[in-house]
XYZ file of C-alpha atoms in Angstrom:
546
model
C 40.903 38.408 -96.982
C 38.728 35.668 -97.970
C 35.787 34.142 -96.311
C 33.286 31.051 -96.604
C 30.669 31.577 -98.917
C 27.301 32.500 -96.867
C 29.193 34.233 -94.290
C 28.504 37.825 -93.251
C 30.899 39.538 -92.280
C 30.819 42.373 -89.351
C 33.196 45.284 -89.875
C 35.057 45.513 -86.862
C 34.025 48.971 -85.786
C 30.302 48.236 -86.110
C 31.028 45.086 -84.125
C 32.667 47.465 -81.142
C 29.387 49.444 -81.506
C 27.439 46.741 -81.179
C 29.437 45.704 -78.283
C 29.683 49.221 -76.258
C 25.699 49.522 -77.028
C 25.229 45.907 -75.378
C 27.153 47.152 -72.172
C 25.638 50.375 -71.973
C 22.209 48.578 -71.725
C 23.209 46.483 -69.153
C 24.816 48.928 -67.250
C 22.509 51.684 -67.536
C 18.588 50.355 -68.447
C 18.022 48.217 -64.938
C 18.961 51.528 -62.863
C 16.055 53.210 -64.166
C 13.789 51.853 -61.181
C 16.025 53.620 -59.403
C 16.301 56.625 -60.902
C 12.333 57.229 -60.753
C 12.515 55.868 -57.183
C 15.272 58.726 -56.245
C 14.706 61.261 -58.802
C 18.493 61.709 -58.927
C 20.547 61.034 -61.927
C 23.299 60.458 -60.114
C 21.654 56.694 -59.340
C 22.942 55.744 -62.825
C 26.676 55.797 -61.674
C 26.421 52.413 -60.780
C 27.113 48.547 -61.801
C 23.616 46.580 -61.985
C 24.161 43.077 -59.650
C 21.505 41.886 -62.132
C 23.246 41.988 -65.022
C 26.188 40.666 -63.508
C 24.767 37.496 -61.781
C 22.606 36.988 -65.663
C 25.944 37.334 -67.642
C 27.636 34.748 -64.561
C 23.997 32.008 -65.250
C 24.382 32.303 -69.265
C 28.223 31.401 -69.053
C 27.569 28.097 -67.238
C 25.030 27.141 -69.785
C 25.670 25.314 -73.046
C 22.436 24.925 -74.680
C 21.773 27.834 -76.653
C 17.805 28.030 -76.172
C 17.985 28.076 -72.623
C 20.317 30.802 -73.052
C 17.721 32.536 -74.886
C 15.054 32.089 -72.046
C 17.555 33.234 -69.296
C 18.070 36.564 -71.465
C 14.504 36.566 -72.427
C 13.854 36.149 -68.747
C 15.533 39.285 -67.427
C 14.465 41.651 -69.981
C 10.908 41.180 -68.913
C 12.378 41.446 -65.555
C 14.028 44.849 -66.426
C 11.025 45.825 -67.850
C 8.553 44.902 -65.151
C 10.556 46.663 -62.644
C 10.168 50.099 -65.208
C 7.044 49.686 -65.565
C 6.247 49.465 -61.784
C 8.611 52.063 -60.904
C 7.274 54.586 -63.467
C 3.346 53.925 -61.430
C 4.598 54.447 -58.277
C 6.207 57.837 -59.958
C 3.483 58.969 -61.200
C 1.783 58.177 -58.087
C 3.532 59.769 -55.841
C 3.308 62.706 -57.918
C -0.565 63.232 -58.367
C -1.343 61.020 -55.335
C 1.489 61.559 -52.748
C 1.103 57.677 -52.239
C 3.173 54.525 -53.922
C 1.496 52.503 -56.100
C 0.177 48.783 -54.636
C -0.027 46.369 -57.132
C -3.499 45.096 -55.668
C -5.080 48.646 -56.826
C -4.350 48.160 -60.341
C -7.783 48.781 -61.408
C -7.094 52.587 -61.267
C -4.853 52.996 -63.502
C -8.075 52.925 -65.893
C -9.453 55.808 -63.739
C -6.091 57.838 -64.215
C -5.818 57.045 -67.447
C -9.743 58.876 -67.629
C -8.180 61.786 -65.716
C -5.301 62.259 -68.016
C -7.631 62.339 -71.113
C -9.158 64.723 -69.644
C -6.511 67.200 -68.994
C -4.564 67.004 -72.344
C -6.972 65.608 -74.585
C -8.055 61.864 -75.792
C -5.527 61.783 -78.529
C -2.074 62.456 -76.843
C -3.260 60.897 -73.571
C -3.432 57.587 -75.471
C -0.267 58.436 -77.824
C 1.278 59.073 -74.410
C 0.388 55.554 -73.315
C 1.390 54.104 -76.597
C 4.629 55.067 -76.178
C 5.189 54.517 -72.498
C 4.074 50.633 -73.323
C 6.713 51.132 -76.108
C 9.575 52.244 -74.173
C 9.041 49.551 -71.390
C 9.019 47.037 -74.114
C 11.711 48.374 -75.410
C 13.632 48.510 -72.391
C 12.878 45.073 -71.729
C 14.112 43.835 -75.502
C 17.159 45.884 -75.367
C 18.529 44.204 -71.989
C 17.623 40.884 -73.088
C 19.746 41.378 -76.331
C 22.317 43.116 -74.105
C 22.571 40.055 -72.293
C 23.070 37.678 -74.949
C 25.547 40.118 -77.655
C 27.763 40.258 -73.951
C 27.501 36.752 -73.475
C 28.711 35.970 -77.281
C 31.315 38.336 -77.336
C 32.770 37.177 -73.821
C 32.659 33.552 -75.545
C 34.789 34.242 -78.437
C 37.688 35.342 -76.365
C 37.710 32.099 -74.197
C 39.497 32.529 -71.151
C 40.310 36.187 -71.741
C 36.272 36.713 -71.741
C 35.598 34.439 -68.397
C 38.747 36.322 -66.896
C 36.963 39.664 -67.685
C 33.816 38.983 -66.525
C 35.223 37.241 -63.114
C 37.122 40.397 -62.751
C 34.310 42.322 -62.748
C 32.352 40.190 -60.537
C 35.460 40.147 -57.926
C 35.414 44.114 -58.232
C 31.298 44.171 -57.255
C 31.741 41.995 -54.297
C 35.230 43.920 -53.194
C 33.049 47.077 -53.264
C 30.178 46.400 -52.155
C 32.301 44.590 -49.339
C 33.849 48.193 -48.707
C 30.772 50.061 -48.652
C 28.668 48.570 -46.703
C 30.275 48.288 -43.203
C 31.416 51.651 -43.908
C 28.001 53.365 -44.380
C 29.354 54.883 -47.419
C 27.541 55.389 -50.904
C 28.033 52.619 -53.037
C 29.517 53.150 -56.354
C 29.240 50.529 -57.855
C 26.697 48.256 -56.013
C 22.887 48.349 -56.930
C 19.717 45.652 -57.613
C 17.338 48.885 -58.347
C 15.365 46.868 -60.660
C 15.264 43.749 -58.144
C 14.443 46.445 -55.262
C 11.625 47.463 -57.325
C 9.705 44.457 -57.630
C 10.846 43.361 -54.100
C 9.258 46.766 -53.156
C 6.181 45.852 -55.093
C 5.620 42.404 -53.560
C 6.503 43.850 -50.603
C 3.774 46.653 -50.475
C 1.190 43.927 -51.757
C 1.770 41.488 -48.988
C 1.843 44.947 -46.368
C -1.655 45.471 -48.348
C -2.757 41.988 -47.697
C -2.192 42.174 -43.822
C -3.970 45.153 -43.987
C -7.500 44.187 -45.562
C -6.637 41.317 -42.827
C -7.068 43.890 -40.173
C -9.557 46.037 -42.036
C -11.392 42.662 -42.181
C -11.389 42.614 -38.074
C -12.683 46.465 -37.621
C -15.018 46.091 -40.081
C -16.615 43.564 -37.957
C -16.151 45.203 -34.577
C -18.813 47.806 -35.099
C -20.581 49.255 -32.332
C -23.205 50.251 -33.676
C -24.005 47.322 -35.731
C -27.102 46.211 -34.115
C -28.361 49.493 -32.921
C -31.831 50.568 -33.983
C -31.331 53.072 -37.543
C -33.740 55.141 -35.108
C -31.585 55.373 -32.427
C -29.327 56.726 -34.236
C -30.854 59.528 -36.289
C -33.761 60.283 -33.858
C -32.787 64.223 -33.454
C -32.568 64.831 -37.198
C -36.458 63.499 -37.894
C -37.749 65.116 -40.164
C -34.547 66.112 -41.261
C -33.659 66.794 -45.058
C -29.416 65.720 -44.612
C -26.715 66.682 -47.230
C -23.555 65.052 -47.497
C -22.064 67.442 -50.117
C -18.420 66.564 -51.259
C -16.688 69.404 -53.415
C -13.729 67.997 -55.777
C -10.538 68.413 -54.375
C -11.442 71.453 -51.710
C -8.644 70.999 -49.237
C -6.894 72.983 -46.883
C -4.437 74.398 -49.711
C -7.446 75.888 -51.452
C -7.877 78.182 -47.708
C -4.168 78.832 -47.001
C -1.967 78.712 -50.541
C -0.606 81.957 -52.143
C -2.413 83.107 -55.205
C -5.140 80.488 -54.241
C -6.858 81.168 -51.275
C -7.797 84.910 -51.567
C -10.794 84.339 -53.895
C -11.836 81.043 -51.852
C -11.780 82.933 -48.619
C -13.698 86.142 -49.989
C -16.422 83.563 -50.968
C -16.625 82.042 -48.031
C -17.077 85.460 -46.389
C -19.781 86.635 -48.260
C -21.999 82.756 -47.928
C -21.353 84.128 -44.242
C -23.330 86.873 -44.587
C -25.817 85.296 -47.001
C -26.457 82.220 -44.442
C -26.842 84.543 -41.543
C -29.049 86.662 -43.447
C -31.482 83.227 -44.450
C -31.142 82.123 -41.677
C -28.285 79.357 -41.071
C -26.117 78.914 -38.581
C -22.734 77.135 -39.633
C -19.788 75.406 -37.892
C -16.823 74.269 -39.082
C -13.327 72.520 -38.320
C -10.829 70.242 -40.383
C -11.245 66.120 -41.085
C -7.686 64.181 -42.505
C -8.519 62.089 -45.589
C -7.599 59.159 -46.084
C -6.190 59.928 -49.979
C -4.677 62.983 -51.563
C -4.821 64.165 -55.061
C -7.502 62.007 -56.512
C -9.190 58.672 -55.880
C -11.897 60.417 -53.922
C -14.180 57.537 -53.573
C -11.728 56.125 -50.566
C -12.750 59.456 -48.616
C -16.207 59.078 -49.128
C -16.068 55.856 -48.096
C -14.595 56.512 -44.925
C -17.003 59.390 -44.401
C -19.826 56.738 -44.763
C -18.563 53.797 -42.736
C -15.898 55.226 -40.064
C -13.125 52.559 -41.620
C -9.416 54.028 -42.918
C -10.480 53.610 -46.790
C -7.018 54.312 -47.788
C -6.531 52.185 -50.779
C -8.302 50.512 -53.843
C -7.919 47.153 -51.837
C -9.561 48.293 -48.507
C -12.352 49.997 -50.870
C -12.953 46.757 -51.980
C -13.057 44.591 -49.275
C -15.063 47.100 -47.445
C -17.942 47.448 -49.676
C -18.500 43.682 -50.224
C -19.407 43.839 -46.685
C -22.389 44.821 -44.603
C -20.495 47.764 -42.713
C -23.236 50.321 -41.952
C -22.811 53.441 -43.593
C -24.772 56.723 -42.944
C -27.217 55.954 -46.233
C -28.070 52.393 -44.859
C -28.245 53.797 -41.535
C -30.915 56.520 -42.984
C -32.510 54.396 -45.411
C -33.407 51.917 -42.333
C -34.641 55.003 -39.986
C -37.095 56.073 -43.021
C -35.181 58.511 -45.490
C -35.233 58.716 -48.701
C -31.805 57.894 -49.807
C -30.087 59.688 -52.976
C -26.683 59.318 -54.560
C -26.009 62.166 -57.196
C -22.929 61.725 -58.811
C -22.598 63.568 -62.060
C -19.586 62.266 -63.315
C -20.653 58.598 -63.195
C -21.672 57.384 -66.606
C -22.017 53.990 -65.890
C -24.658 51.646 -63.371
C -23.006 51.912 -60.188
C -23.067 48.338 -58.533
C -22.033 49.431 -55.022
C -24.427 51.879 -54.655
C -26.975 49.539 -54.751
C -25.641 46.782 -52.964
C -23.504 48.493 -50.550
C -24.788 52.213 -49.416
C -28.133 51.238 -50.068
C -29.269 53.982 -51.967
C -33.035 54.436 -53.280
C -31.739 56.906 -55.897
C -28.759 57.165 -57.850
C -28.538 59.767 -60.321
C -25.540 60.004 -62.504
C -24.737 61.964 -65.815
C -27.170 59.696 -67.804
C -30.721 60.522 -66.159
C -30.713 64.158 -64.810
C -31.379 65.746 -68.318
C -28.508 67.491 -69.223
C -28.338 69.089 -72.660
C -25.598 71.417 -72.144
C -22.213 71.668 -73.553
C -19.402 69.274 -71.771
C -16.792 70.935 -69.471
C -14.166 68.155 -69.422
C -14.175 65.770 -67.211
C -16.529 67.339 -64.808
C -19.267 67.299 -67.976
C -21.854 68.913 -66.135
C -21.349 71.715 -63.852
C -22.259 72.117 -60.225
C -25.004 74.393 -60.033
C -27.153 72.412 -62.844
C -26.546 69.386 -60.257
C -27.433 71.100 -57.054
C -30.752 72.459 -59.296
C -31.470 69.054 -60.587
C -31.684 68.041 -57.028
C -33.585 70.832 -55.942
C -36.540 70.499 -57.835
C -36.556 66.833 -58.999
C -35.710 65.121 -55.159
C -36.304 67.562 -52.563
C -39.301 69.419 -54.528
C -40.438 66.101 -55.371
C -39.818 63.669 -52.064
C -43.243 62.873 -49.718
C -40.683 61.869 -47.369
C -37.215 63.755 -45.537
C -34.146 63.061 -47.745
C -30.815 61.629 -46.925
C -28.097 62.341 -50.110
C -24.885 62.373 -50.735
C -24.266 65.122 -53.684
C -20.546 64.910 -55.496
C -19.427 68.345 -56.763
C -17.093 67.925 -59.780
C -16.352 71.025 -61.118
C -13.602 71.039 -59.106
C -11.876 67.939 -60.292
C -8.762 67.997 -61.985
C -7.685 69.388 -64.744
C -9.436 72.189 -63.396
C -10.234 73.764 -67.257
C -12.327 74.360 -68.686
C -14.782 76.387 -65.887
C -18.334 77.266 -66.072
C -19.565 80.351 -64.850
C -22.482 80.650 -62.236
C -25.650 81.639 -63.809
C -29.193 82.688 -62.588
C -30.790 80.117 -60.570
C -34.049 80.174 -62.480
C -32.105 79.976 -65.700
C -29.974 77.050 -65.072
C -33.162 75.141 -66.734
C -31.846 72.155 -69.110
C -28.427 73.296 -68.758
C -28.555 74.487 -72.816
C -28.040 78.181 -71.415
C -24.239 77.172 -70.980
C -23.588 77.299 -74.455
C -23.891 81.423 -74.069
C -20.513 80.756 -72.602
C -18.726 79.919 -75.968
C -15.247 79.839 -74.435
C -15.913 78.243 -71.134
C -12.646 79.877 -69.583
C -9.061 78.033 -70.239
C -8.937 74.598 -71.981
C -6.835 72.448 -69.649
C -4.194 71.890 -72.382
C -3.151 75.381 -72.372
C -3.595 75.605 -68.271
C -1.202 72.863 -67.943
C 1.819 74.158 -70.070
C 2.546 76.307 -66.939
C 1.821 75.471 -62.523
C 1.329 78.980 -62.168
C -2.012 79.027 -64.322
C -2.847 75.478 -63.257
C -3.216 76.605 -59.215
C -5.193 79.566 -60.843
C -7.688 77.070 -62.304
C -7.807 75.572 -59.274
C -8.481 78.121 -57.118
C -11.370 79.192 -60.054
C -12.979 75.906 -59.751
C -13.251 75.722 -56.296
C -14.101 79.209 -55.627
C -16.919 78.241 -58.453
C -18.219 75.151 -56.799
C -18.877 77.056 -52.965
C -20.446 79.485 -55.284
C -23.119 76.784 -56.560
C -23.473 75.785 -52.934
C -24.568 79.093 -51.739
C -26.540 79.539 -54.633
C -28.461 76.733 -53.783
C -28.725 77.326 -49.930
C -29.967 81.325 -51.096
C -32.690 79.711 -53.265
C -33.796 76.441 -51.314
C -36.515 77.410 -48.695
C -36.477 74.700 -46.413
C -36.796 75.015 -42.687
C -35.535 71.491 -42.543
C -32.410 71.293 -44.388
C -29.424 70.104 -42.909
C -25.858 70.811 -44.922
C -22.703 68.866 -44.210
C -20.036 70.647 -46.317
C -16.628 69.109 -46.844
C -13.468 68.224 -49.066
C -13.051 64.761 -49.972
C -8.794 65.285 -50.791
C -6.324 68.159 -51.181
C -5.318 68.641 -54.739
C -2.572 67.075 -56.367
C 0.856 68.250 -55.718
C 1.279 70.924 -58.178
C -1.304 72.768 -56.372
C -0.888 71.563 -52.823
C 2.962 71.578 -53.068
C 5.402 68.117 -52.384
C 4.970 68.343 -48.204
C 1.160 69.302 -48.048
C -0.933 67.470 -45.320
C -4.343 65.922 -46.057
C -6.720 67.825 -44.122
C -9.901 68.834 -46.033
C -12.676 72.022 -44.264
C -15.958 70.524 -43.323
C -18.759 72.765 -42.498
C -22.089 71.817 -40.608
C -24.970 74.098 -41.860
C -28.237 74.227 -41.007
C -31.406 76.748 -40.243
C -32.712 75.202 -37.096
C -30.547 76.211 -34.370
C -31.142 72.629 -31.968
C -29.083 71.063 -35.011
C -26.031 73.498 -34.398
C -26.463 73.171 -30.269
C -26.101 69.588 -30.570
C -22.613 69.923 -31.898
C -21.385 72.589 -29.278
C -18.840 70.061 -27.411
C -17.471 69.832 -30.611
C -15.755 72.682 -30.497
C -16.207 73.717 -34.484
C -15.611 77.186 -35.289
C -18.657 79.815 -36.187
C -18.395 80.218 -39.782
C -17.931 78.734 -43.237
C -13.871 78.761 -42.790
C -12.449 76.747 -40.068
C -9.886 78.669 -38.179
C -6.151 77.136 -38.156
C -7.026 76.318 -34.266
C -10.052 74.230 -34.983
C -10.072 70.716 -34.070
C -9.087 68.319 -36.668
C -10.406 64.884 -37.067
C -9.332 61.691 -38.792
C -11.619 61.255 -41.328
C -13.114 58.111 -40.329
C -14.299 59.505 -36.573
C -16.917 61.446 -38.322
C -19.773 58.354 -38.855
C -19.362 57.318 -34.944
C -19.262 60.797 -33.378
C -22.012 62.130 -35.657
C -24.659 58.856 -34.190
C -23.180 59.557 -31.170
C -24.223 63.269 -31.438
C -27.569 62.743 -32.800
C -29.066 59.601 -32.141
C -29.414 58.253 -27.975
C -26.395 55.984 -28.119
C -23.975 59.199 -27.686
């Protein structure tokens, strides 16, 4: 057989390779939104009304290059609906919410937490390649499209018979199916569902700042004097202390909540023993698995914080929180949060805080424990003798606990209070437990961690309430989230413990229609709250507005 010179030849069973590989990827690559939407498999056994209605466009055009756009076109269409349907995976997953496109500046804070847990190195070869696979997802379909397109060419009117045959067979289906309430065969848009989903969820997100927008505004106690409503806590020094992912789970789940509650029994008997009185009952958060700065948040200003939008709209506004609120009545305001390592803007401009202490300037010289770098009881310490040693006037804080944050490895141990010092006497504990790598090759050992961490963190509490002698202090205990869902399990709720401690007992008798329960653990019967009730029934309680 001769051919013209220049003319490369395709053998004719690499050409049906090239073909069948052509068809597969536009049968099979834009049902992957699908597949992570549904987690089932089964979602592949389908024909893709995307493809079909791209091959139908590039057959009624003649120009070439605009055939090449078109293909171009839906590849990154394919490959945007991946991408987005791989977030909201991974979302639901360590979040238990779907991803909204407006909160994409956290991906750089999961991205932080994923370091953390297996290490800088594969965390960013495991981004490397996930960018690589969407690309290539979205290269392969647009190729797809146009090898199809060419082939159905060359046979003429056998190829524009085929592929109206095929269309005909979709709409005969799908025609079938639907009045029918069946499953569809052979019917899907999962990649145009996708995005549809994702514009769908932003515009949901954007009537929702709209009405955030509206509360935020419609505070009562807006122009009420700060005095008014902190008057029976002068001369109060007032905790807000947030442990790292201490939620319900870490009180009720098997193989967890043994070694939390046997804590929790014993800072009984030491608080009694010093002196406090404690009450306790459940709040709902407004996140789950992470993103904790939404609960606190909605601690501060009594406004559902439940996404990065909300967060944001929120604090560029002059909703009074419970630091403003104390900073105006005449505290000393302090935010210490240890796992910050960079100026805080809001903290400043928003909560008002006098203080902020962060991992840069509370003189840590210690070895690093992951993500949570420096552990709890050096904080707590820090605080002890550089704010409340230090203050001439009462102090209002809010302290974040991080030992407790995910990936749960490696721990710290609790160590002498008058030791703690610089924090150098942590490198006597060589080991430092379980690096998270190995914990998270197996669930089992990663809800042990957990339960470790957070039975460490109420451990540095109590430490500090044993060795603190103030007559003054005032202790609100709480979770900001429950774990993610390999600790809390798929159907977990959101409700965190919150404890109210304090020595003087007209502090405890002012919560009494509350209805808390005595103790550090709040009993399965004790009220629960929506997180964002606290703010208004705690002025209400101890200012004269109630």
């Amino acid at each position: 057989m001769s051919t013209m010179p220049g003319v490369r030849v395709v053998p004719v069973g690499r050409r049906r390779l090239l073909l069948g590989g052509a068809i597969a990827a536009l049968v099979v690559l834009p049902l992957i939104p699908g597949v992570l939407a549904t987690g089932s498999i089964a979602d592949l056994v389908r024909i893709p009304v995307e493809s079909i209605v791209t091959l139908l466009v590039l057959a009624l055009i003649p120009w070439r290059m605009l055939r090449l756009a078109v293909a171009t076109a839906f590849g990154v269409f394919v490959a945007l609906a991946v991408l987005l349907a791989s977030i909201d995976r991974g979302y639901q997953a360590a979040l238990g919410i779907h991803f909204v496109p407006l909160d994409w500046p956290q991906l750089g804070d999961a991205y932080g937490v994923l370091a953390s847990a297996i290490g800088a190195a594969p965390a960013t070869a495991l981004f490397a390649g996930a960018v690589a696979l969407v690309v290539t997802v979205g290269a392969a379909v647009g190729w797809g499209s146009l090898h199809v397109d060419a082939a159905l060419r060359q046979r003429g009117d056998r190829g524009r018979g085929a592929l109206a045959a095929v269309t005909v067979a979709w709409i005969a289906m799908a025609a079938v199916a639907s009045p029918l309430r069946i499953p569809d065969p052979v019917a899907a848009a999962a990649s145009a569902t996708s995005l549809g989903t994702a514009v769908s969820r932003a515009v949901s997100a954007l009537e929702t700042r709209a009405r955030v927008a509206r509360e935020v505004a419609d505070d009562p106690f807006s122009d009420v004097p700060a005095t008014d409503l902190l008057n029976a806590l002068e001369g109060k020094d007032v905790l807000f202390v947030f442990v790292e992912s201490y939620g319900r789970v870490a009180l009720e789940g098997d193989g967890i909540s043994d070694g939390v509650n046997d804590v929790l029994r014993r800072g009984d008997r030491t608080l009694a023993a010093d002196g406090f009185t404690t009450r306790s009952a459940w709040l709902t958060s407004p996140t789950f698995g992470g993103v904790s700065w939404l609960a606190h948040a909605t601690l501060q200003t009594g406004v559902w914080v439940d996404s990065q939008a909300v967060y944001d709209l929120v604090v560029r506004t002059d909703r009074l929180t419970l630091s403003s609120a104390f900073g105006r009545a005449g505290w000393r305001t302090v935010s210490d949060v240890p796992s910050n390592r960079h100026p805080w803007d809001v903290g400043s401009s928003f909560y008002r805080y006098d203080t902020m202490l962060d991992a840069t300037n509370v003189g840590y010289l210690g070895p690093s424990f992951g993500y949570a770098r420096i552990p709890d009881q050096y904080t707590l310490k820090h605080f002890a003798d550089h704010v409340l040693a230090d203050s001439d006037r009462p102090v209002m804080a809010e302290i974040d606990l991080v030992s407790s944050h995910t990936p749960w490895a490696p721990l710290p141990e609790l160590v002498p209070w008058n030791d703690v010092g610089d924090g150098s006497i942590y490198d006597a504990q060589p080991d430092r437990g379980e690096q998270a790598s190995e914990v998270w090759k197996d669930p089992e050992a990663v809800q042990r961690s957990y339960g470790r961490s957070v039975e460490y963190s109420l451990g540095s509490v109590l430490s500090f309430l044993d060795n603190v002698d103030d007559p003054n202090l005032v202790v609100v205990l709480l979770g900001d989230h429950q774990p993610a869902a390999i600790v809390s399990g798929e159907e977990a709720g959101r409700d965190v413990p919150v404890s109210v401690i304090a020595r003087d007992p007209a502090v405890i008798d002012a919560i009494a229609d509350w209805r808390w329960t005595a103790g550090l653990r709040p009993a399965d019967a004790s009220p629960v709250w929506r997180m964002d009730a606290f703010r208004d029934r705690f002025f209400a309680t101890y200012g004269s507005v109630g």
